[in-house]
Amino acid sequence: MHNSSPTDAPAVREPLHTPVAHLVRGGVVEGVHYGSVVVLGTDGQVRLQLGDTEAAFYPRSALKPVQAVAMVRAGLPLDGELLSLAAASHSGEERHLAGTRRILELAGLGEDDLRNVPDMPFDPVVRDAWVREGRLPSRLAQNCSGKHAAMLWTAKLNGWSLDDYLAPEHPLQQAVAATVEELTGQRVARVTVDGCGAPLFAISLHGLARALARITSAAPGTPEARVADAMREHAEMASGSGRDVAALMRAVPGLLAKDGFEGVQAAALPDGRAVAVKIADGANRARIPVAAAALARAGVDPALLTEFAGEPLLGGGEPVGCVRAVPALDPAPLTACA
């Protein structure tokens, strides 16, 4: 059982990021992505850190598993694919829209009760189809709609007001904040608003890794374990068809992984090993290669991770390089650049 008393909030400062990925073209380092990485062992101790893993930062959607745990603790009666959707940054596929409608129906609510921002589907293929069909942005299609539907149901079950369920002082968001502090082991440094309109809590990268580890290593049947099981068993509901984070969970047995905008990636295993990554410039192309290298340093079989080492860079239509983790993180590269 972990200590439920959080420590002081992480410092709000300009993060001291360091190089974590190289863009290599024709054997020359053409570009450098800065960021920070932390790797935790089974005992929760830091096994590797690069950059600034203790400064306050916004984990964006990588915090959704923690938000889902808070809702289950507050009585949200979901499991399986619908609970995975409650922790999702989904692609806007029909399965995601249907699942969100189902959560709303179970709650006796409708799409008009959602307070997330209207948007087009996240997946570019699905979004292009919407444009061709003349469909407009909707709250249902926005990638956080499953979480918002679950938030509404949780609020209704507890007799809390619905119109202001996104207010930081709302009982639901207070419960989420308390769960964030418990699982990360630290006080929240700042509170702002995420892209979808929900409160967003500033923690440290170390705290994010610790929270994911506590979720994946929790006892069976607990809210933490229910969220982890749902996301692992229904990875496409937590993301989408063709999404790298779903492929990563399928490739590594027992892995729970969640991405977030602005280059955030967290992942953890049932034995408590965990990694968290922040790419300073928010570059998506560096997120998964760096996370894969971090997982290899955590002890995951590198053979399971080779497909996540980064897409090749092309020159004249042929591979001439790649984005890969720096040697300090990946001394035996998962991939060789041209």
Tab-separated table of C-alpha atoms in Angstrom:
chain	number	residue	atom	x	y	z
A	1	MET	CA	0.000	0.000	0.000
A	2	HIS	CA	1.435	3.353	-0.996
A	3	ASN	CA	1.651	6.414	1.218
A	4	SER	CA	-1.500	8.460	0.640
A	5	SER	CA	-0.029	11.685	2.084
A	6	PRO	CA	1.223	13.819	-0.812
A	7	THR	CA	4.434	15.777	-0.600
A	8	ASP	CA	4.852	19.419	-1.582
A	9	ALA	CA	3.861	20.523	-5.070
A	10	PRO	CA	6.544	20.426	-7.766
A	11	ALA	CA	8.275	23.703	-8.505
A	12	VAL	CA	6.831	25.926	-11.224
A	13	ARG	CA	9.868	26.851	-13.316
A	14	GLU	CA	11.220	26.677	-16.829
A	15	PRO	CA	12.028	22.964	-17.216
A	16	LEU	CA	15.691	22.088	-17.684
A	17	HIS	CA	15.118	19.752	-20.611
A	18	THR	CA	17.946	17.862	-22.310
A	19	PRO	CA	18.353	16.174	-25.721
A	20	VAL	CA	16.254	12.999	-25.804
A	21	ALA	CA	15.942	12.288	-29.546
A	22	HIS	CA	18.024	12.832	-32.656
A	23	LEU	CA	16.720	13.273	-36.166
A	24	VAL	CA	19.393	11.452	-38.187
A	25	ARG	CA	19.555	11.895	-41.960
A	26	GLY	CA	22.288	10.257	-43.987
A	27	GLY	CA	24.348	9.587	-40.879
A	28	VAL	CA	24.241	13.233	-39.748
A	29	VAL	CA	22.253	14.559	-36.798
A	30	GLU	CA	19.980	17.005	-38.612
A	31	GLY	CA	17.761	17.897	-35.662
A	32	VAL	CA	17.500	17.488	-31.897
A	33	HIS	CA	14.375	17.099	-29.798
A	34	TYR	CA	14.742	18.168	-26.172
A	35	GLY	CA	12.664	16.767	-23.368
A	36	SER	CA	12.661	14.792	-20.136
A	37	VAL	CA	12.334	11.085	-19.328
A	38	VAL	CA	11.917	9.096	-16.122
A	39	VAL	CA	12.069	5.318	-15.645
A	40	LEU	CA	10.835	3.706	-12.412
A	41	GLY	CA	11.707	0.221	-11.168
A	42	THR	CA	9.409	-2.294	-9.509
A	43	ASP	CA	10.195	-0.731	-6.135
A	44	GLY	CA	9.096	2.708	-7.325
A	45	GLN	CA	12.629	4.056	-7.289
A	46	VAL	CA	14.029	6.091	-10.183
A	47	ARG	CA	16.197	3.893	-12.373
A	48	LEU	CA	16.924	6.513	-15.021
A	49	GLN	CA	16.151	10.169	-15.500
A	50	LEU	CA	17.033	12.623	-18.217
A	51	GLY	CA	16.209	16.311	-18.190
A	52	ASP	CA	13.940	17.818	-15.558
A	53	THR	CA	11.547	15.220	-14.144
A	54	GLU	CA	10.607	17.201	-11.029
A	55	ALA	CA	9.407	20.518	-12.507
A	56	ALA	CA	5.674	21.153	-12.742
A	57	PHE	CA	4.174	20.405	-16.149
A	58	TYR	CA	0.769	19.653	-17.627
A	59	PRO	CA	0.337	15.945	-18.469
A	60	ARG	CA	-2.645	16.699	-20.694
A	61	SER	CA	-4.587	13.550	-21.640
A	62	ALA	CA	-1.970	11.258	-20.103
A	63	LEU	CA	-3.785	12.043	-16.837
A	64	LYS	CA	-7.066	10.476	-18.031
A	65	PRO	CA	-6.498	7.096	-16.351
A	66	VAL	CA	-6.228	8.958	-13.031
A	67	GLN	CA	-9.422	10.897	-13.767
A	68	ALA	CA	-11.155	7.619	-14.571
A	69	VAL	CA	-10.006	6.105	-11.264
A	70	ALA	CA	-11.496	9.092	-9.441
A	71	MET	CA	-14.834	8.556	-11.184
A	72	VAL	CA	-14.935	4.834	-10.421
A	73	ARG	CA	-14.162	5.610	-6.782
A	74	ALA	CA	-17.100	8.019	-6.835
A	75	GLY	CA	-19.450	5.269	-8.027
A	76	LEU	CA	-19.176	5.225	-11.831
A	77	PRO	CA	-20.500	1.717	-12.637
A	78	LEU	CA	-18.571	1.140	-15.863
A	79	ASP	CA	-16.195	-1.645	-16.880
A	80	GLY	CA	-14.853	-3.024	-20.128
A	81	GLU	CA	-14.953	-0.986	-23.303
A	82	LEU	CA	-17.089	1.811	-21.884
A	83	LEU	CA	-14.696	2.352	-18.969
A	84	SER	CA	-11.819	2.367	-21.455
A	85	LEU	CA	-13.724	5.037	-23.394
A	86	ALA	CA	-14.105	7.064	-20.181
A	87	ALA	CA	-10.288	7.271	-20.074
A	88	ALA	CA	-9.913	7.817	-23.812
A	89	SER	CA	-8.501	10.318	-26.227
A	90	HIS	CA	-10.504	8.648	-28.952
A	91	SER	CA	-10.261	8.960	-32.715
A	92	GLY	CA	-13.902	9.786	-33.384
A	93	GLU	CA	-14.687	6.445	-35.014
A	94	GLU	CA	-18.281	5.233	-34.989
A	95	ARG	CA	-17.511	2.828	-32.133
A	96	HIS	CA	-16.391	5.794	-30.018
A	97	LEU	CA	-19.449	7.870	-30.823
A	98	ALA	CA	-21.752	4.914	-30.166
A	99	GLY	CA	-20.016	4.192	-26.864
A	100	THR	CA	-20.344	7.777	-25.721
A	101	ARG	CA	-24.035	7.781	-26.641
A	102	ARG	CA	-24.424	4.578	-24.618
A	103	ILE	CA	-22.855	6.140	-21.515
A	104	LEU	CA	-25.172	9.122	-21.855
A	105	GLU	CA	-28.194	6.826	-22.311
A	106	LEU	CA	-27.272	4.852	-19.195
A	107	ALA	CA	-27.109	8.148	-17.329
A	108	GLY	CA	-30.451	9.294	-18.713
A	109	LEU	CA	-28.742	12.223	-20.429
A	110	GLY	CA	-28.107	13.441	-23.960
A	111	GLU	CA	-25.444	15.022	-26.120
A	112	ASP	CA	-26.717	18.503	-25.224
A	113	ASP	CA	-25.657	17.889	-21.616
A	114	LEU	CA	-21.985	17.627	-22.621
A	115	ARG	CA	-19.848	20.705	-21.973
A	116	ASN	CA	-16.718	19.732	-23.904
A	117	VAL	CA	-15.902	21.840	-26.956
A	118	PRO	CA	-17.338	20.795	-30.343
A	119	ASP	CA	-14.680	19.407	-32.669
A	120	MET	CA	-14.087	17.203	-35.681
A	121	PRO	CA	-12.864	13.609	-35.210
A	122	PHE	CA	-9.198	13.302	-34.236
A	123	ASP	CA	-8.363	10.592	-36.783
A	124	PRO	CA	-7.466	12.268	-40.107
A	125	VAL	CA	-9.160	9.608	-42.243
A	126	VAL	CA	-12.364	9.817	-40.217
A	127	ARG	CA	-12.162	13.620	-40.185
A	128	ASP	CA	-11.753	13.762	-43.975
A	129	ALA	CA	-14.830	11.568	-44.366
A	130	TRP	CA	-16.803	13.946	-42.144
A	131	VAL	CA	-15.735	16.890	-44.292
A	132	ARG	CA	-16.739	15.102	-47.510
A	133	GLU	CA	-20.136	14.307	-45.968
A	134	GLY	CA	-20.640	17.902	-44.880
A	135	ARG	CA	-20.803	17.000	-41.196
A	136	LEU	CA	-20.045	19.723	-38.678
A	137	PRO	CA	-17.964	19.696	-35.477
A	138	SER	CA	-19.795	18.130	-32.545
A	139	ARG	CA	-19.252	17.536	-28.850
A	140	LEU	CA	-19.715	13.811	-29.455
A	141	ALA	CA	-16.886	13.670	-32.015
A	142	GLN	CA	-14.416	15.582	-29.827
A	143	ASN	CA	-11.776	13.173	-28.550
A	144	CYS	CA	-12.639	13.615	-24.849
A	145	SER	CA	-16.396	13.014	-25.163
A	146	GLY	CA	-16.255	9.616	-23.444
A	147	LYS	CA	-14.616	11.171	-20.397
A	148	HIS	CA	-17.169	13.977	-20.318
A	149	ALA	CA	-20.100	11.573	-20.588
A	150	ALA	CA	-18.636	9.569	-17.692
A	151	MET	CA	-18.127	12.757	-15.674
A	152	LEU	CA	-21.767	13.687	-16.175
A	153	TRP	CA	-22.973	10.258	-15.061
A	154	THR	CA	-20.696	10.324	-12.014
A	155	ALA	CA	-22.057	13.730	-11.052
A	156	LYS	CA	-25.665	12.614	-11.506
A	157	LEU	CA	-25.145	9.453	-9.437
A	158	ASN	CA	-23.872	11.561	-6.565
A	159	GLY	CA	-26.607	14.184	-6.780
A	160	TRP	CA	-24.140	16.845	-7.884
A	161	SER	CA	-25.073	19.643	-10.281
A	162	LEU	CA	-24.571	18.959	-13.980
A	163	ASP	CA	-24.354	22.356	-15.684
A	164	ASP	CA	-21.103	23.256	-13.917
A	165	TYR	CA	-19.463	19.816	-13.715
A	166	LEU	CA	-16.261	21.264	-15.246
A	167	ALA	CA	-15.783	23.971	-12.605
A	168	PRO	CA	-12.632	23.339	-10.519
A	169	GLU	CA	-14.657	23.843	-7.326
A	170	HIS	CA	-17.303	21.277	-8.342
A	171	PRO	CA	-17.371	18.191	-6.056
A	172	LEU	CA	-16.492	15.949	-9.003
A	173	GLN	CA	-13.383	17.951	-9.898
A	174	GLN	CA	-12.416	18.189	-6.238
A	175	ALA	CA	-12.568	14.384	-6.095
A	176	VAL	CA	-10.413	14.179	-9.225
A	177	ALA	CA	-7.871	16.592	-7.737
A	178	ALA	CA	-7.676	14.534	-4.532
A	179	THR	CA	-7.079	11.365	-6.547
A	180	VAL	CA	-4.398	13.083	-8.620
A	181	GLU	CA	-2.597	14.109	-5.448
A	182	GLU	CA	-2.914	10.664	-3.872
A	183	LEU	CA	-1.699	8.670	-6.876
A	184	THR	CA	1.074	11.058	-7.921
A	185	GLY	CA	2.186	11.471	-4.315
A	186	GLN	CA	2.435	15.247	-4.583
A	187	ARG	CA	0.344	18.375	-4.301
A	188	VAL	CA	-1.009	19.910	-7.476
A	189	ALA	CA	1.137	22.894	-8.445
A	190	ARG	CA	-1.342	24.757	-10.668
A	191	VAL	CA	-4.822	24.272	-12.099
A	192	THR	CA	-5.774	25.456	-15.579
A	193	VAL	CA	-8.193	24.360	-18.323
A	194	ASP	CA	-7.431	21.586	-20.795
A	195	GLY	CA	-8.365	21.820	-24.454
A	196	CYS	CA	-11.670	20.010	-23.873
A	197	GLY	CA	-12.675	22.379	-21.069
A	198	ALA	CA	-11.955	20.094	-18.084
A	199	PRO	CA	-9.647	21.193	-15.249
A	200	LEU	CA	-5.998	20.300	-15.862
A	201	PHE	CA	-3.583	19.755	-13.000
A	202	ALA	CA	0.135	20.533	-13.026
A	203	ILE	CA	2.250	17.758	-11.541
A	204	SER	CA	5.771	16.465	-12.219
A	205	LEU	CA	6.811	13.896	-14.813
A	206	HIS	CA	7.999	11.731	-11.925
A	207	GLY	CA	4.558	12.038	-10.340
A	208	LEU	CA	2.847	10.994	-13.562
A	209	ALA	CA	4.977	7.838	-13.791
A	210	ARG	CA	4.272	7.075	-10.139
A	211	ALA	CA	0.501	7.430	-10.683
A	212	LEU	CA	0.490	5.036	-13.653
A	213	ALA	CA	2.572	2.539	-11.676
A	214	ARG	CA	0.113	2.661	-8.783
A	215	ILE	CA	-2.792	2.089	-11.150
A	216	THR	CA	-1.257	-0.928	-12.913
A	217	SER	CA	0.058	-2.574	-9.726
A	218	ALA	CA	-3.155	-2.180	-7.702
A	219	ALA	CA	-4.984	-5.184	-6.282
A	220	PRO	CA	-7.574	-6.884	-8.519
A	221	GLY	CA	-11.055	-5.426	-8.276
A	222	THR	CA	-9.938	-2.001	-7.072
A	223	PRO	CA	-10.924	1.087	-9.077
A	224	GLU	CA	-7.308	1.365	-10.246
A	225	ALA	CA	-7.222	-2.227	-11.489
A	226	ARG	CA	-10.612	-1.875	-13.170
A	227	VAL	CA	-9.374	1.122	-15.170
A	228	ALA	CA	-6.102	-0.579	-16.091
A	229	ASP	CA	-7.859	-3.786	-17.153
A	230	ALA	CA	-10.414	-1.907	-19.241
A	231	MET	CA	-7.810	0.135	-21.099
A	232	ARG	CA	-5.515	-2.824	-21.751
A	233	GLU	CA	-8.320	-5.116	-22.905
A	234	HIS	CA	-9.955	-2.443	-25.066
A	235	ALA	CA	-6.966	-0.424	-26.263
A	236	GLU	CA	-8.726	0.775	-29.408
A	237	MET	CA	-11.541	2.281	-27.337
A	238	ALA	CA	-8.972	4.245	-25.333
A	239	SER	CA	-7.441	5.568	-28.576
A	240	GLY	CA	-8.399	4.272	-32.008
A	241	SER	CA	-7.672	1.952	-34.900
A	242	GLY	CA	-4.132	2.456	-36.127
A	243	ARG	CA	-3.060	4.572	-33.143
A	244	ASP	CA	0.461	3.917	-31.891
A	245	VAL	CA	-0.533	3.852	-28.222
A	246	ALA	CA	-3.012	1.022	-28.856
A	247	ALA	CA	-0.393	-0.899	-30.849
A	248	LEU	CA	2.079	-0.452	-28.000
A	249	MET	CA	-0.358	-1.959	-25.487
A	250	ARG	CA	-1.017	-4.891	-27.805
A	251	ALA	CA	2.698	-5.495	-28.330
A	252	VAL	CA	3.821	-5.478	-24.676
A	253	PRO	CA	1.882	-7.896	-22.439
A	254	GLY	CA	0.295	-6.170	-19.449
A	255	LEU	CA	1.300	-2.663	-20.508
A	256	LEU	CA	-0.971	0.305	-19.822
A	257	ALA	CA	-0.059	3.293	-21.995
A	258	LYS	CA	-1.609	6.728	-22.381
A	259	ASP	CA	-0.509	9.624	-24.550
A	260	GLY	CA	-1.206	13.329	-24.238
A	261	PHE	CA	-0.949	16.379	-26.446
A	262	GLU	CA	2.307	18.342	-26.480
A	263	GLY	CA	4.528	15.270	-26.597
A	264	VAL	CA	3.490	13.432	-23.421
A	265	GLN	CA	3.592	9.653	-23.056
A	266	ALA	CA	3.275	7.489	-19.946
A	267	ALA	CA	3.254	3.714	-19.601
A	268	ALA	CA	3.390	1.172	-16.783
A	269	LEU	CA	3.481	-2.575	-16.190
A	270	PRO	CA	1.685	-4.677	-13.572
A	271	ASP	CA	4.881	-5.086	-11.516
A	272	GLY	CA	5.150	-1.315	-11.031
A	273	ARG	CA	7.759	-0.506	-13.645
A	274	ALA	CA	6.809	2.747	-15.332
A	275	VAL	CA	8.072	5.408	-17.722
A	276	ALA	CA	6.994	8.945	-18.514
A	277	VAL	CA	8.139	11.158	-21.370
A	278	LYS	CA	7.732	14.831	-22.203
A	279	ILE	CA	8.990	16.149	-25.535
A	280	ALA	CA	9.727	19.838	-24.999
A	281	ASP	CA	8.534	21.073	-28.391
A	282	GLY	CA	5.474	18.817	-28.369
A	283	ALA	CA	6.720	16.847	-31.377
A	284	ASN	CA	4.647	13.724	-31.844
A	285	ARG	CA	7.309	12.054	-34.002
A	286	ALA	CA	9.703	11.856	-31.034
A	287	ARG	CA	7.166	10.734	-28.425
A	288	ILE	CA	6.914	7.020	-29.201
A	289	PRO	CA	10.591	6.362	-30.132
A	290	VAL	CA	11.683	7.932	-26.837
A	291	ALA	CA	9.017	6.041	-24.879
A	292	ALA	CA	10.032	2.759	-26.534
A	293	ALA	CA	13.664	3.320	-25.592
A	294	ALA	CA	12.610	4.151	-22.025
A	295	LEU	CA	10.584	0.929	-21.830
A	296	ALA	CA	13.618	-1.026	-23.017
A	297	ARG	CA	15.627	0.590	-20.211
A	298	ALA	CA	12.850	-0.491	-17.833
A	299	GLY	CA	13.480	-4.092	-18.871
A	300	VAL	CA	10.916	-4.680	-21.625
A	301	ASP	CA	12.227	-7.066	-24.290
A	302	PRO	CA	13.607	-4.814	-27.067
A	303	ALA	CA	12.300	-7.281	-29.652
A	304	LEU	CA	8.766	-6.211	-28.666
A	305	LEU	CA	9.595	-2.557	-29.268
A	306	THR	CA	11.356	-2.413	-32.633
A	307	GLU	CA	8.233	-1.295	-34.521
A	308	PHE	CA	8.008	1.725	-32.224
A	309	ALA	CA	11.560	2.929	-32.782
A	310	GLY	CA	10.351	5.591	-35.231
A	311	GLU	CA	9.198	5.918	-38.804
A	312	PRO	CA	11.997	6.294	-41.351
A	313	LEU	CA	12.823	9.660	-42.849
A	314	LEU	CA	12.526	9.627	-46.613
A	315	GLY	CA	14.664	11.196	-49.302
A	316	GLY	CA	13.469	10.823	-52.865
A	317	GLY	CA	10.950	8.301	-51.578
A	318	GLU	CA	13.630	6.092	-50.013
A	319	PRO	CA	14.638	5.718	-46.332
A	320	VAL	CA	17.615	7.941	-45.537
A	321	GLY	CA	17.353	8.308	-41.773
A	322	CYS	CA	15.098	8.202	-38.732
A	323	VAL	CA	14.184	9.777	-35.416
A	324	ARG	CA	15.721	7.807	-32.555
A	325	ALA	CA	16.426	8.189	-28.869
A	326	VAL	CA	19.776	9.659	-27.844
A	327	PRO	CA	22.551	7.227	-26.811
A	328	ALA	CA	22.185	8.244	-23.162
A	329	LEU	CA	18.715	6.691	-23.266
A	330	ASP	CA	19.226	4.042	-25.940
A	331	PRO	CA	22.892	2.889	-25.909
A	332	ALA	CA	22.038	-0.116	-28.119
A	333	PRO	CA	19.629	1.546	-30.588
A	334	LEU	CA	16.324	-0.181	-31.239
A	335	THR	CA	16.733	0.867	-34.852
A	336	ALA	CA	19.616	1.730	-37.158
A	337	CYS	CA	19.307	4.935	-39.160
A	338	ALA	CA	20.381	5.022	-42.808
